[in-house]
Amino acid sequence: MFARASLIAAGLAIGLGAFMSTPAEAHRRWLLPSMTVFAGDEATASVDAAVSNQLFVFEHHALALDNLAITGPDGQTVQPTIIGSGKYRSAFDVPLKKQGTYRIALTSEGLMGFYELNGQRQRWRGTREEISKIPAGATNVQINESISRTETFVSLGTPNDTALKPIGHGVEMIPVTHPTDLAAGEPAVMRFLFDGQPAAGLEIEFVEGGTRYRDNDGAQKLTTDAKGEVTLNVKDAGMYYLETTKSVDGKEGQPGRRASYTGVLEFLPS
Amino acid sequence: MRKTIAFLATGLIATPAVAGEMTVNVEIPRLRVAEYHKPYVAVWVENEAGQAVANLKVWYDVDMRNAEGTKWLPDMRTWWRRTGRTLKMPVNGVSGPTQGPGRYALKFRDGVRPLGKLAPGAYKLRIEAAREVGGRETLAIPFQWPPRGTQTGSAQGQSELGAVSLILKP
């Protein structure tokens, strides 16, 4: 076991860079709600889930809805109505029956990588516990854990904060300015956490939707301060996308970790 | 009965300690558009901090089945963020059906719902209109309360609202 752990560490030092830059990472993953502000006793938010280059155009592939987690205003899980998945997008409805804010998230996590056995390169995918099942003779073991969270927020009536509580795992965005009370021309503050702790120095890419209609995507590159916070400033109302990634090198035989977060926020005219 | 008369009589002579009447004149313009829906209109009073202190009027589709009309209330964005989203519609004495193009005079009295008792200070009368398949416009008329003598203020809308005026009387 000790020997294998060392091999993982050695493999990570060499192979991390190569592992991180898979082509899929150039794309943007998003959950796009029909609207973020709803009124009345009940309403329905319709959400599209896709991976694309252009925001918010269905042009690459649908996002699978296997790990959809919707938290209602009372902290309880809300069951969506899955409409289905086409080539370019998945779609689902979220019934809003309680007043307050809903956090809609797609999460994924898992470990994957490679090792060599008898001169053959083997692909590996599994859980943290399953690492011990890698054959004892494996060499050049390169395993990384990846955690991703793709989110958006909607409110029925008066927004509340119950669904916004940190989960404490991977990268999360904890809105300081309420995520369904955003207006163009008003600065919005968002705090980023990594495993529940403020993530300082995190690079955030912040992009307005409708990139297809602009020559330059106009992405704002922001960096979180000591409290893990960034301030979002937008001139025009619209749907906005933000993305960040935190990587931690593997130490003492532990796999490296790569946690990513993408979110969609709506800024309305003030 | 006699007491009431006595009170009214003195009120006519002396300056009343508690008084104040507010008339809001709202014009909804006639628009030449392919698909016309009467606008949703909200009239409210804001204090200097921008907080809504009195909801005076909300015109929306009150009669739609299953309260479907409430669906478009957030289109009055400023009103919605300030106060609308915390209300359970309809609100007695405040909400009413949408109105077509024309001029409307709305009267409110100090100490009487929905204006209620306003503390002395600087305020803004806010009017916001939003129309289905249309636009949105907000206007503001600043005023001091209580009024010293008759005072008027006005604002001119450019799209969803026409002339709006505020007349205050002690």
GROMACS .gro file of N, CA and C in nm, chain B residues 21-27 41-59 78-79 82-83 94 104-109 114-116 118 121-129 137-145 151-157 161-169:
model
  225
  291GLU      N    1  -5.367   6.583   0.215
  291GLU     CA    2  -5.439   6.510   0.113
  291GLU      C    3  -5.351   6.505  -0.010
  292MET      N    4  -5.353   6.394  -0.073
  292MET     CA    5  -5.265   6.372  -0.187
  292MET      C    6  -5.350   6.330  -0.307
  293THR      N    7  -5.333   6.401  -0.416
  293THR     CA    8  -5.402   6.359  -0.538
  293THR      C    9  -5.295   6.325  -0.641
  294VAL      N   10  -5.306   6.207  -0.695
  294VAL     CA   11  -5.212   6.163  -0.798
  294VAL      C   12  -5.289   6.153  -0.929
  295ASN      N   13  -5.247   6.232  -1.026
  295ASN     CA   14  -5.309   6.224  -1.158
  295ASN      C   15  -5.218   6.143  -1.249
  296VAL      N   16  -5.274   6.038  -1.303
  296VAL     CA   17  -5.195   5.948  -1.388
  296VAL      C   18  -5.257   5.944  -1.527
  297GLU      N   19  -5.176   5.962  -1.626
  297GLU     CA   20  -5.225   5.948  -1.763
  297GLU      C   21  -5.166   5.821  -1.826
  311VAL      N   22  -4.978   4.892  -1.349
  311VAL     CA   23  -4.928   5.018  -1.294
  311VAL      C   24  -4.919   5.008  -1.142
  312ALA      N   25  -4.808   5.053  -1.088
  312ALA     CA   26  -4.794   5.059  -0.941
  312ALA      C   27  -4.762   5.202  -0.901
  313VAL      N   28  -4.826   5.248  -0.795
  313VAL     CA   29  -4.800   5.381  -0.740
  313VAL      C   30  -4.764   5.362  -0.593
  314TRP      N   31  -4.648   5.413  -0.554
  314TRP     CA   32  -4.609   5.397  -0.414
  314TRP      C   33  -4.527   5.516  -0.367
  315VAL      N   34  -4.507   5.522  -0.236
  315VAL     CA   35  -4.429   5.630  -0.176
  315VAL      C   36  -4.301   5.570  -0.118
  316GLU      N   37  -4.190   5.634  -0.152
  316GLU     CA   38  -4.060   5.590  -0.103
  316GLU      C   39  -4.001   5.695  -0.011
  317ASN      N   40  -3.929   5.651   0.090
  317ASN     CA   41  -3.859   5.748   0.174
  317ASN      C   42  -3.721   5.778   0.113
  318GLU      N   43  -3.642   5.859   0.184
  318GLU     CA   44  -3.513   5.900   0.127
  318GLU      C   45  -3.417   5.782   0.109
  319ALA      N   46  -3.435   5.679   0.190
  319ALA     CA   47  -3.348   5.561   0.178
  319ALA      C   48  -3.393   5.469   0.063
  320GLY      N   49  -3.499   5.508  -0.005
  320GLY     CA   50  -3.547   5.427  -0.117
  320GLY      C   51  -3.638   5.313  -0.073
  321GLN      N   52  -3.680   5.315   0.054
  321GLN     CA   53  -3.770   5.209   0.101
  321GLN      C   54  -3.914   5.250   0.075
  322ALA      N   55  -3.992   5.152   0.033
  322ALA     CA   56  -4.134   5.180   0.009
  322ALA      C   57  -4.203   5.194   0.145
  323VAL      N   58  -4.270   5.307   0.166
  323VAL     CA   59  -4.339   5.327   0.293
  323VAL      C   60  -4.491   5.320   0.278
  324ALA      N   61  -4.539   5.331   0.156
  324ALA     CA   62  -4.684   5.316   0.134
  324ALA      C   63  -4.709   5.269  -0.008
  325ASN      N   64  -4.784   5.160  -0.019
  325ASN     CA   65  -4.831   5.113  -0.148
  325ASN      C   66  -4.964   5.178  -0.174
  326LEU      N   67  -4.973   5.262  -0.276
  326LEU     CA   68  -5.097   5.335  -0.297
  326LEU      C   69  -5.190   5.265  -0.395
  327LYS      N   70  -5.134   5.213  -0.501
  327LYS     CA   71  -5.220   5.153  -0.604
  327LYS      C   72  -5.142   5.051  -0.686
  328VAL      N   73  -5.208   4.941  -0.713
  328VAL     CA   74  -5.149   4.842  -0.803
  328VAL      C   75  -5.259   4.795  -0.897
  329TRP      N   76  -5.245   4.831  -1.023
  329TRP     CA   77  -5.342   4.788  -1.123
  329TRP      C   78  -5.284   4.667  -1.196
  348THR      N   79  -3.893   4.776  -1.046
  348THR     CA   80  -3.852   4.856  -0.931
  348THR      C   81  -3.949   4.834  -0.816
  349TRP      N   82  -4.076   4.840  -0.846
  349TRP     CA   83  -4.178   4.816  -0.743
  349TRP      C   84  -4.165   4.677  -0.684
  352ARG      N   85  -3.874   4.665  -0.445
  352ARG     CA   86  -3.893   4.749  -0.325
  352ARG      C   87  -3.997   4.691  -0.230
  353THR      N   88  -4.106   4.643  -0.288
  353THR     CA   89  -4.217   4.604  -0.200
  353THR      C   90  -4.307   4.495  -0.256
  364VAL      N   91  -5.578   4.857  -0.233
  364VAL     CA   92  -5.460   4.893  -0.311
  364VAL      C   93  -5.471   4.836  -0.452
  374TYR      N   94  -5.651   5.947  -1.489
  374TYR     CA   95  -5.708   5.896  -1.364
  374TYR      C   96  -5.661   5.982  -1.248
  375ALA      N   97  -5.755   6.019  -1.163
  375ALA     CA   98  -5.721   6.095  -1.044
  375ALA      C   99  -5.738   6.005  -0.922
  376LEU      N  100  -5.629   5.986  -0.849
  376LEU     CA  101  -5.632   5.899  -0.731
  376LEU      C  102  -5.614   5.986  -0.608
  377LYS      N  103  -5.705   5.972  -0.513
  377LYS     CA  104  -5.697   6.054  -0.392
  377LYS      C  105  -5.660   5.971  -0.271
  378PHE      N  106  -5.571   6.027  -0.189
  378PHE     CA  107  -5.529   5.958  -0.066
  378PHE      C  108  -5.527   6.059   0.048
  379ARG      N  109  -5.562   6.013   0.166
  379ARG     CA  110  -5.564   6.103   0.282
  379ARG      C  111  -5.469   6.055   0.389
  384PRO      N  112  -5.470   5.363   0.196
  384PRO     CA  113  -5.340   5.299   0.205
  384PRO      C  114  -5.223   5.395   0.232
  385LEU      N  115  -5.249   5.524   0.237
  385LEU     CA  116  -5.139   5.618   0.262
  385LEU      C  117  -5.089   5.605   0.405
  386GLY      N  118  -5.183   5.595   0.497
  386GLY     CA  119  -5.145   5.583   0.637
  386GLY      C  120  -5.080   5.710   0.689
  388LEU      N  121  -4.774   5.926   0.743
  388LEU     CA  122  -4.637   5.950   0.698
  388LEU      C  123  -4.566   6.039   0.798
  391GLY      N  124  -4.101   6.453   0.654
  391GLY     CA  125  -3.973   6.426   0.588
  391GLY      C  126  -3.983   6.437   0.437
  392ALA      N  127  -3.874   6.398   0.372
  392ALA     CA  128  -3.867   6.403   0.227
  392ALA      C  129  -3.904   6.266   0.169
  393TYR      N  130  -3.984   6.267   0.066
  393TYR     CA  131  -4.031   6.143   0.004
  393TYR      C  132  -4.028   6.154  -0.148
  394LYS      N  133  -4.055   6.041  -0.209
  394LYS     CA  134  -4.074   6.040  -0.354
  394LYS      C  135  -4.200   5.962  -0.384
  395LEU      N  136  -4.281   6.020  -0.470
  395LEU     CA  137  -4.393   5.943  -0.522
  395LEU      C  138  -4.336   5.867  -0.642
  396ARG      N  139  -4.356   5.737  -0.646
  396ARG     CA  140  -4.305   5.657  -0.758
  396ARG      C  141  -4.421   5.597  -0.836
  397ILE      N  142  -4.409   5.600  -0.966
  397ILE     CA  143  -4.510   5.539  -1.052
  397ILE      C  144  -4.435   5.452  -1.153
  398GLU      N  145  -4.480   5.331  -1.166
  398GLU     CA  146  -4.415   5.241  -1.260
  398GLU      C  147  -4.522   5.171  -1.343
  399ALA      N  148  -4.500   5.165  -1.473
  399ALA     CA  149  -4.593   5.096  -1.562
  399ALA      C  150  -4.517   4.993  -1.644
  407GLU      N  151  -4.179   5.176  -1.778
  407GLU     CA  152  -4.134   5.312  -1.749
  407GLU      C  153  -4.159   5.343  -1.602
  408THR      N  154  -4.064   5.412  -1.542
  408THR     CA  155  -4.085   5.454  -1.404
  408THR      C  156  -4.065   5.604  -1.395
  409LEU      N  157  -4.145   5.668  -1.313
  409LEU     CA  158  -4.133   5.812  -1.291
  409LEU      C  159  -4.130   5.838  -1.141
  410ALA      N  160  -4.069   5.949  -1.104
  410ALA     CA  161  -4.062   5.986  -0.962
  410ALA      C  162  -4.092   6.134  -0.946
  411ILE      N  163  -4.169   6.167  -0.843
  411ILE     CA  164  -4.194   6.308  -0.809
  411ILE      C  165  -4.157   6.326  -0.662
  412PRO      N  166  -4.050   6.404  -0.635
  412PRO     CA  167  -4.012   6.426  -0.495
  412PRO      C  168  -4.109   6.521  -0.425
  413PHE      N  169  -4.129   6.501  -0.297
  413PHE     CA  170  -4.215   6.593  -0.221
  413PHE      C  171  -4.178   6.592  -0.073
  414GLN      N  172  -4.219   6.696  -0.004
  414GLN     CA  173  -4.200   6.708   0.140
  414GLN      C  174  -4.333   6.683   0.210
  415TRP      N  175  -4.325   6.617   0.324
  415TRP     CA  176  -4.447   6.588   0.400
  415TRP      C  177  -4.427   6.634   0.543
  421GLN      N  178  -4.929   7.222  -0.286
  421GLN     CA  179  -4.806   7.203  -0.363
  421GLN      C  180  -4.832   7.107  -0.478
  422THR      N  181  -4.764   7.131  -0.588
  422THR     CA  182  -4.780   7.039  -0.701
  422THR      C  183  -4.643   7.000  -0.756
  423GLY      N  184  -4.638   6.882  -0.806
  423GLY     CA  185  -4.518   6.834  -0.872
  423GLY      C  186  -4.562   6.755  -0.993
  424SER      N  187  -4.475   6.743  -1.091
  424SER     CA  188  -4.517   6.667  -1.208
  424SER      C  189  -4.400   6.597  -1.274
  425ALA      N  190  -4.433   6.503  -1.356
  425ALA     CA  191  -4.333   6.430  -1.435
  425ALA      C  192  -4.401   6.389  -1.565
  426GLN      N  193  -4.321   6.381  -1.669
  426GLN     CA  194  -4.376   6.346  -1.801
  426GLN      C  195  -4.318   6.214  -1.849
  427GLY      N  196  -4.405   6.118  -1.870
  427GLY     CA  197  -4.360   5.991  -1.923
  427GLY      C  198  -4.332   6.001  -2.073
  431LEU      N  199  -4.609   5.575  -1.984
  431LEU     CA  200  -4.686   5.668  -1.901
  431LEU      C  201  -4.693   5.803  -1.971
  432GLY      N  202  -4.801   5.876  -1.947
  432GLY     CA  203  -4.813   6.012  -2.000
  432GLY      C  204  -4.779   6.111  -1.890
  433ALA      N  205  -4.857   6.219  -1.880
  433ALA     CA  206  -4.832   6.319  -1.777
  433ALA      C  207  -4.876   6.264  -1.642
  434VAL      N  208  -4.791   6.284  -1.542
  434VAL     CA  209  -4.824   6.242  -1.407
  434VAL      C  210  -4.804   6.362  -1.316
  435SER      N  211  -4.900   6.389  -1.231
  435SER     CA  212  -4.881   6.501  -1.138
  435SER      C  213  -4.925   6.462  -0.998
  436LEU      N  214  -4.869   6.537  -0.904
  436LEU     CA  215  -4.898   6.514  -0.763
  436LEU      C  216  -4.944   6.647  -0.704
  437ILE      N  217  -5.060   6.648  -0.644
  437ILE     CA  218  -5.109   6.770  -0.580
  437ILE      C  219  -5.126   6.740  -0.431
  438LEU      N  220  -5.056   6.819  -0.349
  438LEU     CA  221  -5.064   6.801  -0.204
  438LEU      C  222  -5.138   6.918  -0.144
  439LYS      N  223  -5.228   6.887  -0.053
  439LYS     CA  224  -5.301   6.992   0.019
  439LYS      C  225  -5.294   6.964   0.167
   0.00000   0.00000   0.00000
